[in-house]
Amino acid sequence: MGAGGLKKEVEQMAQGKLGFGFMRLPVIDGVQENIDLEQLNQMVDEFLGNGFTYFDTSYAYHNGKSEEALRKSVVERYPREQFTIATKLPTFLI
């Protein structure tokens, strides 16, 4: 494998290891439910534009608004095959 091939392989491995967490998103006026979608969209665009694809969220983040923000900023704006989503159900809701 040449140097270019090794560099590409290392870049792909690094991209597979970094995720975008939706636990602490930019908010407006300090209100956790009032997520700044304009700023979030810019962050998502930068993340995906650099080849990263993994997003992590949970119903509990931002008082139930994190998954909705992910839908608006990722799912509704990008083809489904371009990203992976992980979410969690908090045990206190069971």
Short mmCIF file of C-alpha atoms in Angstrom, two decimals:
data_model
loop_
_atom_site.label_atom_id
_atom_site.label_comp_id
_atom_site.label_asym_id
_atom_site.label_seq_id
_atom_site.Cartn_x
_atom_site.Cartn_y
_atom_site.Cartn_z
CA MET A 1 0.00 0.00 0.00
CA GLY A 2 1.36 3.39 -0.96
CA ALA A 3 1.49 6.42 1.31
CA GLY A 4 -1.70 7.83 -0.20
CA GLY A 5 -3.58 4.59 0.43
CA LEU A 6 -2.42 4.45 4.03
CA LYS A 7 -3.43 8.06 4.61
CA LYS A 8 -6.90 7.38 3.23
CA GLU A 9 -7.27 4.26 5.39
CA VAL A 10 -6.25 6.18 8.53
CA GLU A 11 -8.68 9.01 7.68
CA GLN A 12 -11.52 6.50 7.22
CA MET A 13 -10.72 4.84 10.56
CA ALA A 14 -10.68 8.21 12.33
CA GLN A 15 -13.97 9.23 10.78
CA GLY A 16 -15.57 6.01 11.95
CA LYS A 17 -14.53 6.75 15.53
CA LEU A 18 -15.97 10.24 15.96
CA GLY A 19 -19.63 10.83 16.71
CA PHE A 20 -21.77 13.95 16.96
CA GLY A 21 -23.56 13.90 20.31
CA PHE A 22 -26.90 15.67 20.72
CA MET A 23 -26.66 15.90 24.51
CA ARG A 24 -25.42 19.49 24.65
CA LEU A 25 -26.66 21.53 21.72
CA PRO A 26 -26.62 25.30 21.21
CA VAL A 27 -29.71 26.86 22.77
CA ILE A 28 -31.39 30.24 22.63
CA ASP A 29 -31.69 32.29 25.84
CA GLY A 30 -30.38 29.40 27.95
CA VAL A 31 -33.60 27.40 27.52
CA GLN A 32 -32.75 23.69 26.98
CA GLU A 33 -35.86 23.05 24.87
CA ASN A 34 -35.16 26.05 22.62
CA ILE A 35 -32.44 24.56 20.41
CA ASP A 36 -30.76 26.96 17.99
CA LEU A 37 -31.49 25.08 14.75
CA GLU A 38 -29.65 27.55 12.54
CA GLN A 39 -26.41 27.05 14.45
CA LEU A 40 -27.04 23.30 14.76
CA ASN A 41 -27.55 23.02 10.99
CA GLN A 42 -24.17 24.70 10.43
CA MET A 43 -22.52 22.26 12.85
CA VAL A 44 -24.17 19.24 11.17
CA ASP A 45 -23.17 20.49 7.71
CA GLU A 46 -19.55 20.86 8.84
CA PHE A 47 -19.55 17.41 10.49
CA LEU A 48 -21.00 15.59 7.47
CA GLY A 49 -18.97 17.72 5.06
CA ASN A 50 -15.80 16.38 6.66
CA GLY A 51 -16.85 12.78 6.12
CA PHE A 52 -18.21 11.94 9.57
CA THR A 53 -21.53 10.08 9.72
CA TYR A 54 -22.42 8.94 13.27
CA PHE A 55 -24.99 10.80 15.41
CA ASP A 56 -25.95 9.96 18.98
CA THR A 57 -29.05 11.18 20.81
CA SER A 58 -31.55 10.24 23.50
CA TYR A 59 -35.11 11.13 24.35
CA ALA A 60 -33.86 12.52 27.67
CA TYR A 61 -31.52 15.11 26.10
CA HIS A 62 -32.81 18.69 26.00
CA ASN A 63 -35.98 17.68 27.85
CA GLY A 64 -37.22 15.54 24.98
CA LYS A 65 -36.27 17.88 22.11
CA SER A 66 -32.94 16.34 21.04
CA GLU A 67 -34.45 13.67 18.78
CA GLU A 68 -36.71 16.26 17.18
CA ALA A 69 -33.69 18.49 16.53
CA LEU A 70 -31.85 15.54 14.96
CA ARG A 71 -34.80 14.91 12.67
CA LYS A 72 -34.90 18.54 11.56
CA SER A 73 -31.15 19.06 11.19
CA VAL A 74 -30.11 15.68 9.77
CA VAL A 75 -32.96 13.38 8.68
CA GLU A 76 -34.96 16.02 6.78
CA ARG A 77 -31.86 17.52 5.15
CA TYR A 78 -29.69 14.56 4.08
CA PRO A 79 -30.25 11.25 2.26
CA ARG A 80 -30.71 8.41 4.75
CA GLU A 81 -27.70 6.41 3.53
CA GLN A 82 -25.34 9.28 4.46
CA PHE A 83 -25.60 8.90 8.25
CA THR A 84 -26.03 6.51 11.18
CA ILE A 85 -28.14 7.31 14.25
CA ALA A 86 -27.99 5.81 17.72
CA THR A 87 -30.53 6.67 20.39
CA LYS A 88 -31.33 5.45 23.87
CA LEU A 89 -34.40 4.98 26.04
CA PRO A 90 -33.76 6.10 29.60
CA THR A 91 -34.64 3.43 32.16
CA PHE A 92 -36.60 5.96 34.23
CA LEU A 93 -39.20 5.99 31.44
CA ILE A 94 -39.78 2.24 31.57
#
